[in-house]
């Protein structure tokens, strides 16, 4: 996730900015940069890769000055490179901007500014902001920023400097976090508290739609419309480790709670302004190429494979093309039938998983077109695929994948809709209704997370067992597989996910008095069948925790405990129903005293076969 630091005061800003960025390194980044107002005016230095690359450049040519902004970038729009790194500037080089978030309408703004003579050098959405502010500047940077943000759609936290007003640092928060640190004769901005904790513990937390103007002598808070705000300072009593996790006990929990934002960011500019269809500019297939697809192979490992199982149902339902989902380590050894009319989709959070990469290469060798769904721009998978749909979940630090999985689901919904639009396999009205429900998902996840603590109780009951089952049918079964993996991975409790209707063919023998069964009964059309299967395990003594959709009244009679999730289209339900299972795994791991973020025997990125 990108990191922002800003400083205005009496000390050398370069050192403070670099130290602040070092405190944000744990979040992951692929390039970094600083802009400082020096004797020569506003100067920028940027470098791809680790911060040390930037430091090496600064050793040769330091940026000496008392006001500056710094940034660590996690690429979303455009590959990791010096030129795509922040800070960005305009053609006059008098303005400089660091940005976290995504500008959804940057293409339209870029076209408008290009027509006015602006020349862009990077592939980023952020560069548009510096040009936009420059174009609106009439002697007052605060007003220029206020005007610019009215033109921007999406999520943004900004730090802005101009050479014309070298005593001011302007900060904006809109759907992307930003805090203001208040010192004596110096003030700071940071995307996260660790960036400034070494210098001050007094902060203002900006709310969405607020901005701040910092000089060395003070901080003014105001709305984006310019109305001044008075606010109490917040004293941060966290240590650095707690601050890195934004107050959460573990990165996994933080990342579970980041899912609504990850959904919104991943949908971002990919839903058109009318809110009725999907725009996937990054997929460069022609309509003819899409129409020639005869089969789809989805290949991935672990959690990404589970996302692929949901992806199969999405594509088959929306595009009516046959889909096979395969574990990458099996795929290339089973002589898969790949033809030039096969579309291969590889899914990988890291983009570096050895088995997935090898399967991608095999698919390409056989002449298939490959689409990658990945969270890392510039990863091996992203570089080698023909088309790349980036999930904008931000870096995932916990080994257990949560927000990456759900963002992969969002990518599949978008891709399935894109195929349906191109093929005409669904009515425009139906597509619009799916898009409209898709947009509701982040708020519905928030509703589930508000009740997150409810899962502590479930988890504590489950944690004393060594074996349990997850059951479901259809998409509920696909989600059950992910719930089971999550539980195994971090709690070390053995669990099995089973298609509920399949238990009677053998596994029912393992159900005895008190065995916990987590039953998903979300899919409307399979509800009654699932309830019958739940009765089968109940009759053999299982203790059943049920998940159902809000408004459903029957499940409560069949299970021991029940939790409801908000209602959505059955096809979209995995993006909601997995969240309680992630929380269940998290709290079960906690109840067993495990190291949640670093489970035994596992690595975040598996780069060996
Ligand atoms: O980076 P990838 O998505 O390719 O990783 C694949 C699996 O190794 C990964 O999903 C793994 O299963 C997770 N630890 C599960 O939480």
Coordinates of C-alpha atoms and ligand atoms in Angstrom, one line a residue:
X1 CA 0.0 0.0 0.0
X2 CA 1.4 3.4 -0.8
X3 CA 2.7 5.5 2.1
X4 CA 2.7 9.3 2.5
X5 CA 4.9 11.5 4.7
X6 CA 5.1 15.2 4.7
X7 CA 7.0 17.7 6.8
X8 CA 7.2 21.5 7.4
X9 CA 9.4 22.9 10.1
X10 CA 12.8 24.0 11.1
X11 CA 14.7 20.7 10.5
X12 CA 16.2 19.2 7.4
X13 CA 13.1 17.7 5.8
X14 CA 14.9 15.1 3.8
X15 CA 16.0 13.1 6.8
X16 CA 12.6 13.3 8.5
X17 CA 10.9 12.2 5.3
X18 CA 13.2 9.2 4.7
X19 CA 12.9 8.1 8.3
X20 CA 9.1 8.4 8.0
X21 CA 9.1 6.3 4.8
X22 CA 11.3 3.7 6.5
X23 CA 8.6 3.3 9.2
X24 CA 6.1 2.5 6.4
X25 CA 8.3 -0.1 4.6
X26 CA 6.4 -2.9 6.4
X27 CA 3.4 -2.1 4.2
X28 CA 5.2 -3.1 1.0
X29 CA 6.2 -0.8 -1.9
X30 CA 8.1 -0.9 -5.1
X31 CA 9.5 2.6 -5.5
X32 CA 9.9 5.8 -3.5
X33 CA 10.4 9.5 -3.9
X34 CA 10.7 12.9 -2.2
X35 CA 9.9 16.5 -3.2
X36 CA 11.6 19.2 -1.2
X37 CA 11.5 23.0 -1.6
X38 CA 15.2 23.8 -1.8
X39 CA 17.2 26.9 -2.7
X40 CA 16.9 25.9 -6.3
X41 CA 13.1 25.6 -6.0
X42 CA 11.0 22.5 -5.8
X43 CA 13.2 19.5 -6.5
X44 CA 12.1 15.9 -6.9
X45 CA 14.1 12.7 -6.5
X46 CA 12.7 9.2 -7.1
X47 CA 13.9 5.7 -7.4
X48 CA 12.4 2.3 -8.3
X49 CA 13.0 -0.5 -5.7
X50 CA 14.0 -0.3 -2.1
X51 CA 14.4 3.0 -0.2
X52 CA 18.1 2.5 -0.2
X53 CA 18.1 3.2 -3.9
X54 CA 16.6 6.6 -3.2
X55 CA 19.0 7.2 -0.3
X56 CA 21.9 6.5 -2.7
X57 CA 20.7 9.1 -5.1
X58 CA 20.2 11.6 -2.2
X59 CA 23.8 10.9 -1.0
X60 CA 25.0 12.3 -4.3
X61 CA 22.5 15.1 -4.6
X62 CA 20.8 15.9 -1.3
X63 CA 17.6 17.8 -1.1
X64 CA 18.1 20.4 1.5
X65 CA 15.1 22.3 2.7
X66 CA 12.5 22.7 5.5
X67 CA 9.4 21.6 3.7
X68 CA 8.8 18.4 1.7
X69 CA 6.7 15.4 0.8
X70 CA 7.7 11.7 0.5
X71 CA 6.0 8.6 -0.8
X72 CA 6.4 4.9 -1.1
X73 CA 4.5 3.5 -4.1
X74 CA 2.7 0.2 -4.5
X75 CA 2.0 0.2 -8.2
X76 CA -1.6 0.2 -9.4
X77 CA -1.6 2.3 -12.6
X78 CA 1.6 1.6 -14.5
X79 CA 4.6 -0.6 -13.7
X80 CA 7.1 0.1 -10.9
X81 CA 9.6 2.6 -12.4
X82 CA 11.4 5.9 -11.5
X83 CA 9.0 7.8 -13.7
X84 CA 5.8 6.3 -12.3
X85 CA 7.0 6.9 -8.7
X86 CA 5.6 9.8 -6.7
X87 CA 5.9 12.7 -6.2
X88 CA 4.5 13.8 -9.5
X89 CA 4.7 17.3 -11.0
X90 CA 3.2 19.4 -13.8
X91 CA 4.9 20.8 -16.9
X92 CA 6.0 23.9 -15.1
X93 CA 7.5 21.8 -12.3
X94 CA 6.1 24.3 -9.8
X95 CA 3.6 21.8 -8.2
X96 CA 4.2 18.5 -6.6
X97 CA 1.8 15.8 -5.4
X98 CA 1.9 12.5 -3.5
X99 CA -1.2 10.4 -3.6
X100 CA -2.7 7.3 -2.1
X101 CA -5.8 5.8 -3.6
X102 CA -7.2 5.7 -7.1
X103 CA -8.5 8.4 -9.4
X104 CA -11.3 6.7 -11.2
X105 CA -11.9 9.3 -13.9
X106 CA -8.2 10.0 -14.6
X107 CA -8.4 9.0 -18.3
X108 CA -11.1 11.6 -18.9
X109 CA -9.2 14.2 -17.0
X110 CA -6.0 13.3 -18.8
X111 CA -7.7 13.7 -22.2
X112 CA -9.1 17.1 -21.1
X113 CA -5.7 18.4 -19.9
X114 CA -3.9 17.0 -22.9
X115 CA -6.2 19.0 -25.1
X116 CA -5.2 22.1 -23.2
X117 CA -1.5 21.4 -23.9
X118 CA -0.4 19.4 -20.8
X119 CA 2.1 16.8 -21.5
X120 CA 2.2 13.6 -19.4
X121 CA 5.3 11.6 -18.8
X122 CA 4.0 8.7 -16.6
X123 CA 1.3 6.0 -16.8
X124 CA -0.1 7.0 -13.4
X125 CA -3.5 8.4 -12.4
X126 CA -1.6 10.6 -9.9
X127 CA 0.2 12.7 -12.5
X128 CA -3.2 14.0 -13.6
X129 CA -3.7 15.6 -10.1
X130 CA -0.6 17.7 -10.3
X131 CA -1.5 18.9 -13.8
X132 CA -5.1 19.6 -12.7
X133 CA -4.0 21.6 -9.7
X134 CA -1.5 23.6 -11.8
X135 CA -4.2 24.3 -14.4
X136 CA -6.6 25.7 -11.7
X137 CA -4.0 27.7 -9.8
X138 CA -4.7 31.4 -9.5
X139 CA -2.4 32.5 -6.7
X140 CA -4.0 30.4 -3.9
X141 CA -2.9 26.8 -3.6
X142 CA -5.7 26.0 -1.1
X143 CA -8.4 27.1 -3.5
X144 CA -6.7 25.3 -6.4
X145 CA -6.7 22.1 -4.5
X146 CA -10.3 22.6 -3.5
X147 CA -11.3 23.1 -7.1
X148 CA -9.3 20.2 -8.3
X149 CA -10.9 17.7 -5.9
X150 CA -14.3 18.6 -7.1
X151 CA -13.2 17.2 -10.5
X152 CA -11.8 14.0 -9.1
X153 CA -13.7 10.8 -8.6
X154 CA -12.4 7.9 -6.5
X155 CA -10.3 7.7 -3.4
X156 CA -7.5 10.0 -2.5
X157 CA -5.2 11.1 0.3
X158 CA -3.0 13.9 -1.0
X159 CA 0.0 15.9 0.0
X160 CA 0.6 19.0 -2.2
X161 CA 3.4 21.5 -2.4
X162 CA 3.9 24.5 -4.7
X163 CA 7.0 26.6 -5.2
X164 CA 4.7 29.7 -5.4
X165 CA 3.8 29.3 -1.7
X166 CA 6.8 27.5 -0.2
X167 CA 5.7 27.8 3.4
X168 CA 2.5 25.7 2.9
X169 CA 1.8 22.0 2.8
X170 CA -1.7 21.1 1.8
X171 CA -3.2 17.7 2.8
X172 CA -6.5 16.2 1.7
X173 CA -8.4 13.1 2.8
X174 CA -11.1 11.5 0.7
X175 CA -11.7 7.7 1.2
X176 CA -8.0 7.1 1.9
X177 CA -6.6 7.7 5.3
X178 CA -4.4 10.6 6.3
X179 CA -3.4 12.1 9.6
X180 CA -1.8 15.3 10.7
X181 CA 1.0 15.3 13.3
X182 CA 1.4 18.4 15.4
X183 CA 4.8 19.4 16.8
X184 CA 6.4 22.5 18.1
X185 CA 7.5 24.7 15.3
X186 CA 7.0 21.8 12.9
X187 CA 4.1 19.8 11.6
X188 CA 3.7 16.5 9.7
X189 CA 1.3 14.5 7.5
X190 CA 1.3 10.8 7.3
X191 CA -0.8 8.1 5.7
X192 CA -0.3 6.1 8.9
X193 CA 0.7 6.9 12.4
X194 CA 4.1 5.0 12.4
X195 CA 5.4 7.6 9.8
X196 CA 5.4 10.4 12.4
X197 CA 5.4 8.6 15.8
X198 CA 9.1 9.3 16.4
X199 CA 8.4 13.1 16.2
X200 CA 5.0 13.6 17.8
X201 CA 2.2 11.8 19.4
X202 CA -0.3 14.6 19.0
X203 CA -2.4 14.1 15.9
X204 CA -5.5 15.2 14.1
X205 CA -7.3 12.4 12.3
X206 CA -8.8 13.8 9.1
X207 CA -12.3 12.5 8.2
X208 CA -13.3 12.0 4.6
X209 CA -13.9 15.2 2.8
X210 CA -11.6 17.2 5.0
X211 CA -8.3 19.0 4.3
X212 CA -5.5 20.7 6.3
X213 CA -3.1 23.5 5.6
X214 CA 0.1 23.1 7.4
X215 CA 2.9 25.7 8.0
X216 CA 5.7 25.4 10.5
X217 CA 3.7 27.5 13.0
X218 CA 0.3 25.9 12.8
X219 CA -2.4 23.7 11.2
X220 CA -5.7 24.8 9.8
X221 CA -8.4 22.1 9.4
X222 CA -11.2 22.7 7.0
X223 CA -13.8 20.9 4.8
X224 CA -13.1 20.5 1.1
X225 CA -15.6 23.4 0.7
X226 CA -13.4 25.6 2.8
X227 CA -15.3 25.7 6.1
X228 CA -13.0 25.8 9.1
X229 CA -13.2 22.9 11.5
X230 CA -12.1 22.9 15.2
X231 CA -11.1 19.5 16.5
X232 CA -9.4 18.1 19.7
X233 CA -6.0 16.6 19.3
X234 CA -5.8 12.9 19.6
X235 CA -2.9 11.6 21.8
X236 CA -1.5 8.4 20.4
X237 CA -0.4 6.1 23.1
X238 CA 0.3 3.1 20.8
X239 CA 3.8 1.5 20.5
X240 CA 5.2 1.3 17.0
X241 CA 4.1 -2.3 16.5
X242 CA 0.4 -1.5 17.4
X243 CA 0.6 1.6 15.2
X244 CA 1.8 -0.5 12.2
X245 CA -1.4 -2.5 12.5
X246 CA -3.5 0.6 12.8
X247 CA -4.6 -0.5 16.3
X248 CA -5.6 -4.0 15.2
X249 CA -4.0 -6.9 17.1
X250 CA -2.8 -8.6 13.9
X251 CA -2.3 -7.8 10.2
X252 CA -4.8 -10.5 9.3
X253 CA -7.6 -8.8 11.3
X254 CA -6.6 -5.4 9.8
X255 CA -6.7 -6.9 6.3
X256 CA -10.1 -8.5 7.0
X257 CA -11.4 -5.1 7.9
X258 CA -9.8 -3.5 4.8
X259 CA -12.0 -5.6 2.5
X260 CA -14.7 -3.0 1.9
X261 CA -12.0 -0.6 0.7
X262 CA -10.4 -3.4 -1.4
X263 CA -13.8 -4.1 -3.0
X264 CA -14.4 -0.4 -3.8
X265 CA -10.8 0.1 -5.1
X266 CA -10.9 -3.0 -7.3
X267 CA -14.3 -2.0 -8.8
X268 CA -13.1 1.6 -9.0
X269 CA -12.9 2.9 -12.5
X270 CA -14.0 -0.4 -13.9
X271 CA -17.7 0.4 -13.6
X272 CA -18.9 3.0 -16.0
X273 CA -20.4 6.3 -14.8
X274 CA -23.9 5.1 -15.6
X275 CA -23.3 2.2 -13.1
X276 CA -24.8 -0.2 -15.6
X277 CA -21.8 -1.9 -17.2
X278 CA -18.2 -2.8 -16.8
X279 CA -15.2 -1.2 -18.5
X280 CA -12.1 -3.3 -18.5
X281 CA -9.6 -1.3 -20.5
X282 CA -6.7 -3.4 -19.4
X283 CA -8.1 -6.4 -21.3
X284 CA -7.0 -5.9 -24.9
X285 CA -8.9 -8.8 -26.5
X286 CA -10.8 -7.8 -29.6
X287 CA -14.5 -8.8 -29.8
X288 CA -13.6 -11.4 -32.3
X289 CA -11.0 -12.9 -30.0
X290 CA -13.6 -13.0 -27.2
X291 CA -16.1 -14.6 -29.5
X292 CA -13.6 -17.3 -30.5
X293 CA -13.2 -18.6 -26.9
X294 CA -14.4 -22.1 -26.7
X295 CA -13.3 -23.0 -23.2
X296 CA -11.7 -21.3 -20.2
X297 CA -9.1 -22.9 -17.9
X298 CA -8.6 -21.2 -14.5
X299 CA -5.3 -22.1 -12.8
X300 CA -4.1 -21.2 -9.4
X301 CA -2.9 -22.4 -6.0
X302 CA -4.4 -22.4 -2.5
X303 CA -6.8 -19.6 -1.8
X304 CA -6.4 -18.2 -5.3
X305 CA -7.6 -21.7 -6.5
X306 CA -10.6 -21.3 -4.3
X307 CA -11.3 -17.9 -5.9
X308 CA -11.0 -19.7 -9.3
X309 CA -13.7 -22.2 -8.3
X310 CA -16.1 -19.3 -7.7
X311 CA -14.7 -17.8 -11.0
X312 CA -15.8 -20.9 -12.8
X313 CA -19.5 -20.5 -11.7
X314 CA -19.3 -16.7 -12.5
X315 CA -18.0 -17.2 -16.1
X316 CA -20.3 -20.2 -16.8
X317 CA -23.3 -18.3 -15.6
X318 CA -22.6 -15.0 -17.2
X319 CA -20.7 -15.9 -20.3
X320 CA -22.1 -19.4 -20.9
X321 CA -18.6 -20.7 -21.8
X322 CA -17.4 -24.0 -20.2
X323 CA -14.8 -23.5 -17.6
X324 CA -12.4 -25.9 -15.8
X325 CA -10.6 -24.8 -12.6
X326 CA -7.3 -26.6 -11.8
X327 CA -4.7 -26.6 -9.2
X328 CA -1.5 -25.2 -10.9
X329 CA 0.7 -28.0 -9.6
X330 CA -1.5 -30.6 -11.3
X331 CA -2.4 -28.7 -14.4
X332 CA 0.8 -29.0 -16.5
X333 CA 1.4 -32.6 -15.6
X334 CA -2.0 -33.8 -16.8
X335 CA -1.6 -33.0 -20.4
X336 CA -4.4 -30.5 -20.5
X337 CA -6.2 -30.0 -23.8
X338 CA -5.2 -26.4 -24.6
X339 CA -6.0 -25.0 -28.0
X340 CA -5.7 -21.5 -29.5
X341 CA -9.4 -21.2 -28.6
X342 CA -8.7 -21.8 -24.9
X343 CA -8.5 -18.8 -22.6
X344 CA -6.4 -19.4 -19.6
X345 CA -6.9 -17.3 -16.5
X346 CA -4.1 -17.5 -13.9
X347 CA -4.9 -16.2 -10.4
X348 CA -2.1 -15.2 -8.0
X349 CA -2.0 -12.7 -5.2
X350 CA 1.8 -12.4 -5.3
X351 CA 2.2 -13.1 -9.0
X352 CA 5.3 -15.1 -8.1
X353 CA 4.0 -18.6 -7.2
X354 CA 6.2 -21.0 -9.0
X355 CA 3.5 -23.6 -9.9
X356 CA 1.2 -20.9 -11.2
X357 CA 4.0 -19.4 -13.3
X358 CA 5.0 -22.7 -14.7
X359 CA 1.3 -23.4 -15.7
X360 CA 1.1 -20.0 -17.3
X361 CA 4.2 -20.8 -19.4
X362 CA 2.8 -24.2 -20.4
X363 CA -0.5 -22.5 -21.5
X364 CA 1.4 -20.0 -23.5
X365 CA 3.6 -22.6 -25.1
X366 CA 0.4 -24.4 -26.3
X367 CA -0.8 -21.2 -27.9
X368 CA -3.5 -20.1 -25.4
X369 CA -4.1 -16.4 -24.5
X370 CA -3.5 -15.8 -20.8
X371 CA -5.3 -13.4 -18.6
X372 CA -3.7 -12.8 -15.1
X373 CA -5.6 -11.8 -12.0
X374 CA -2.9 -10.6 -9.6
X375 CA -2.3 -8.1 -6.8
X376 CA 1.2 -7.2 -7.8
X377 CA 1.8 -5.0 -10.8
X378 CA 5.1 -5.9 -12.4
X379 CA 5.2 -9.4 -10.9
X380 CA 6.3 -12.3 -13.0
X381 CA 2.8 -13.5 -13.7
X382 CA 1.8 -9.9 -14.7
X383 CA 4.7 -9.5 -17.0
X384 CA 4.2 -12.8 -18.8
X385 CA 0.4 -12.8 -19.2
X386 CA -1.3 -11.2 -22.3
X387 CA -3.8 -9.2 -20.2
X388 CA -3.6 -8.3 -16.5
X389 CA -6.5 -7.5 -14.2
X390 CA -4.9 -6.1 -11.1
X391 CA -6.7 -6.5 -7.8
X392 CA -6.3 -3.2 -6.0
X393 CA -6.3 -4.8 -2.5
X394 CA -3.0 -3.3 -1.5
X395 CA -0.2 -5.4 -0.1
X396 CA -1.3 -8.3 2.0
X397 CA 1.1 -8.9 4.9
X398 CA -0.5 -11.8 6.9
X399 CA 0.3 -15.2 5.4
X400 CA -3.4 -16.1 5.5
X401 CA -5.0 -14.5 2.4
X402 CA -8.2 -12.6 3.0
X403 CA -8.6 -9.3 1.2
X404 CA -6.6 -10.7 -1.8
X405 CA -9.1 -13.6 -2.1
X406 CA -12.2 -11.4 -2.0
X407 CA -10.6 -8.9 -4.5
X408 CA -10.0 -11.8 -6.8
X409 CA -13.7 -12.6 -6.6
X410 CA -14.5 -9.0 -7.5
X411 CA -12.1 -9.3 -10.5
X412 CA -13.9 -12.4 -11.6
X413 CA -17.3 -10.7 -11.4
X414 CA -15.9 -7.8 -13.5
X415 CA -14.4 -10.2 -16.0
X416 CA -17.5 -12.4 -16.2
X417 CA -19.6 -9.3 -16.8
X418 CA -17.1 -8.0 -19.4
X419 CA -17.4 -11.4 -21.3
X420 CA -21.2 -11.3 -21.1
X421 CA -21.3 -7.8 -22.5
X422 CA -19.0 -8.6 -25.3
X423 CA -20.7 -11.9 -26.2
X424 CA -24.2 -10.6 -25.7
X425 CA -24.8 -13.7 -23.6
X426 CA -27.0 -11.7 -21.1
X427 CA -29.5 -9.0 -21.4
X428 CA -28.2 -5.5 -20.7
X429 CA -30.9 -5.2 -17.9
X430 CA -29.6 -8.3 -16.2
X431 CA -26.0 -7.1 -16.4
X432 CA -27.1 -3.7 -15.0
X433 CA -28.8 -5.5 -12.1
X434 CA -25.6 -7.5 -11.3
X435 CA -23.5 -4.4 -11.5
X436 CA -25.8 -2.5 -9.1
X437 CA -25.7 -5.4 -6.6
X438 CA -21.9 -5.6 -6.9
X439 CA -21.7 -1.9 -5.9
X440 CA -23.6 -2.7 -2.7
X441 CA -21.2 -5.4 -1.6
X442 CA -18.7 -3.1 0.3
X443 CA -21.4 -1.7 2.5
X444 CA -22.8 -5.2 3.1
X445 CA -19.3 -6.5 4.2
X446 CA -19.2 -3.5 6.6
X447 CA -22.4 -4.7 8.1
X448 CA -20.9 -8.2 8.7
X449 CA -17.7 -6.7 10.2
X450 CA -19.8 -4.6 12.6
X451 CA -20.8 -7.9 14.2
X452 CA -17.3 -9.4 13.9
X453 CA -16.9 -10.0 17.6
X454 CA -19.8 -12.5 17.4
X455 CA -17.3 -14.9 15.9
X456 CA -15.1 -14.9 19.0
X457 CA -17.8 -17.0 20.7
X458 CA -18.1 -19.5 17.8
X459 CA -14.4 -19.7 17.5
X460 CA -13.9 -20.4 21.2
X461 CA -16.3 -23.3 21.0
X462 CA -14.6 -24.6 17.9
X463 CA -11.0 -24.1 19.2
X464 CA -11.3 -27.0 21.6
X465 CA -12.0 -29.5 18.9
X466 CA -9.4 -31.2 16.6
X467 CA -11.7 -32.1 13.7
X468 CA -14.6 -30.3 12.1
X469 CA -16.5 -30.0 8.9
X470 CA -17.6 -27.2 6.6
X471 CA -20.6 -28.2 4.4
X472 CA -22.4 -26.4 1.6
X473 CA -23.7 -26.9 -1.9
X474 CA -22.9 -25.0 -5.2
X475 CA -21.1 -21.8 -4.5
X476 CA -21.5 -22.4 -0.7
X477 CA -19.3 -25.4 -1.2
X478 CA -16.6 -23.3 -3.0
X479 CA -16.7 -20.9 0.0
X480 CA -16.6 -23.8 2.5
X481 CA -13.3 -24.9 0.9
X482 CA -11.8 -21.5 1.6
X483 CA -13.2 -21.4 5.1
X484 CA -11.7 -24.8 5.8
X485 CA -8.3 -23.8 4.4
X486 CA -8.3 -20.6 6.5
X487 CA -9.0 -22.6 9.6
X488 CA -6.4 -25.2 9.0
X489 CA -3.8 -22.7 8.0
X490 CA -3.8 -20.6 11.1
X491 CA -5.6 -22.6 13.9
X492 CA -4.0 -26.0 13.0
X493 CA -7.5 -27.6 13.5
X494 CA -8.1 -30.3 11.0
X495 CA -11.2 -29.5 9.0
X496 CA -12.7 -30.8 5.8
X497 CA -15.0 -29.0 3.4
X498 CA -17.6 -31.2 1.8
X499 CA -20.4 -30.8 -0.7
X500 CA -23.3 -31.3 1.7
X501 CA -25.0 -33.8 -0.5
X502 CA -21.9 -36.0 -0.7
X503 CA -21.6 -36.7 3.0
X504 CA -23.8 -39.7 2.8
X505 CA -21.4 -41.5 0.5
X506 CA -18.9 -42.2 3.2
X507 CA -17.9 -39.2 5.3
X508 CA -21.0 -39.2 7.4
X509 CA -19.3 -42.1 9.3
X510 CA -17.0 -39.4 10.9
X511 CA -19.9 -37.4 12.4
X512 CA -20.4 -38.3 16.0
X513 CA -21.6 -36.6 19.2
X514 CA -20.5 -33.0 19.4
X515 CA -18.5 -32.8 16.1
X516 CA -18.7 -29.2 15.0
X517 CA -20.2 -28.6 11.5
X518 CA -20.2 -25.2 9.9
X519 CA -23.1 -25.3 7.4
X520 CA -23.5 -22.7 4.7
X521 CA -27.1 -22.4 3.4
X522 CA -26.9 -19.2 1.4
X523 CA -27.9 -20.4 -2.1
X524 CA -31.7 -20.0 -2.4
X525 CA -32.2 -22.7 -5.0
X526 CA -30.3 -25.3 -2.9
X527 CA -31.6 -24.2 0.5
X528 CA -34.0 -27.0 1.1
X529 CA -31.5 -29.6 0.0
X530 CA -28.9 -28.2 2.2
X531 CA -31.3 -28.2 5.2
X532 CA -31.9 -31.9 4.6
X533 CA -28.2 -32.6 4.7
X534 CA -27.9 -30.6 7.9
X535 CA -30.6 -32.8 9.4
X536 CA -28.5 -35.8 8.4
X537 CA -25.5 -34.6 10.5
X538 CA -27.7 -33.3 13.3
X539 CA -29.3 -36.8 13.6
X540 CA -25.8 -38.2 14.2
X541 CA -25.0 -35.8 17.0
X542 CA -23.2 -32.9 15.1
X543 CA -23.2 -29.5 16.7
X544 CA -24.1 -27.2 13.7
X545 CA -23.3 -23.6 13.2
X546 CA -25.4 -22.3 10.3
X547 CA -24.9 -19.3 8.0
X548 CA -27.9 -18.1 6.1
X549 CA -29.1 -15.0 4.2
X550 CA -31.0 -12.3 6.1
X551 CA -34.7 -12.8 6.0
X552 CA -34.4 -16.6 6.0
X553 CA -36.4 -18.1 8.9
X554 CA -36.1 -21.9 8.4
X555 CA -32.4 -22.6 9.1
X556 CA -32.7 -21.5 12.7
X557 CA -34.9 -24.6 13.4
X558 CA -32.3 -27.0 11.9
X559 CA -29.1 -25.8 13.6
X560 CA -27.7 -25.0 17.0
X561 CA -26.5 -21.5 16.3
X562 CA -27.1 -19.3 13.3
X563 CA -25.6 -16.1 11.8
X564 CA -27.1 -14.2 9.0
X565 CA -25.4 -12.2 6.3
X566 CA -27.0 -9.5 4.2
X567 CA -29.0 -10.6 1.2
X568 CA -27.5 -10.4 -2.2
X569 CA -27.7 -12.2 -5.6
X570 CA -26.7 -15.9 -5.1
X571 CA -23.9 -15.4 -7.6
X572 CA -22.4 -12.6 -5.5
X573 CA -22.8 -14.3 -2.1
X574 CA -19.3 -15.7 -1.8
X575 CA -18.0 -12.2 -1.5
X576 CA -20.0 -11.9 1.7
X577 CA -20.3 -15.4 3.1
X578 CA -16.5 -15.9 3.3
X579 CA -16.1 -13.0 5.7
X580 CA -17.6 -14.8 8.8
X581 CA -15.4 -17.8 8.0
X582 CA -12.2 -15.6 7.9
X583 CA -13.2 -14.2 11.3
X584 CA -13.9 -17.6 12.6
X585 CA -10.4 -18.8 11.6
X586 CA -8.8 -15.7 13.0
X587 CA -10.5 -16.0 16.4
X588 CA -9.9 -19.8 16.6
X589 CA -6.2 -19.2 16.0
X590 CA -6.2 -16.6 18.7
X591 CA -8.0 -18.9 21.1
X592 CA -5.3 -21.5 20.5
X593 CA -2.6 -19.0 21.2
X594 CA -1.1 -19.3 17.7
X595 CA 1.0 -16.7 15.8
X596 CA -1.9 -15.6 13.6
X597 CA 0.2 -13.7 11.0
X598 CA 3.0 -16.2 10.7
X599 CA 1.5 -19.7 10.8
X600 CA 3.9 -22.6 11.1
X601 CA 5.4 -24.2 7.9
X602 CA 4.0 -21.6 5.6
X603 CA 5.5 -18.7 3.5
X604 CA 3.6 -15.8 2.1
X605 CA 4.9 -16.4 -1.4
X606 CA 5.7 -19.9 -2.5
X607 CA 8.4 -19.6 -5.2
X608 CA 9.5 -23.2 -5.2
X609 CA 7.6 -26.1 -7.0
Ligands
LIG1 O1 0.4 -15.6 -4.2 P1 -0.6 -16.6 -4.7 O2 -2.0 -16.1 -4.7 O3 -0.2 -17.3 -6.0 O4 -0.5 -17.7 -3.5 C1 -1.2 -18.9 -3.6 C2 -1.2 -19.7 -2.3 O5 0.1 -20.0 -1.9 C3 -1.9 -18.8 -1.2 O6 -3.2 -18.5 -1.6 C4 -2.0 -19.6 0.1 O7 -2.9 -20.7 -0.1 C5 -2.5 -18.7 1.2 N1 -1.6 -18.8 2.3 C6 -3.8 -19.0 1.7 O8 -4.2 -18.2 2.8

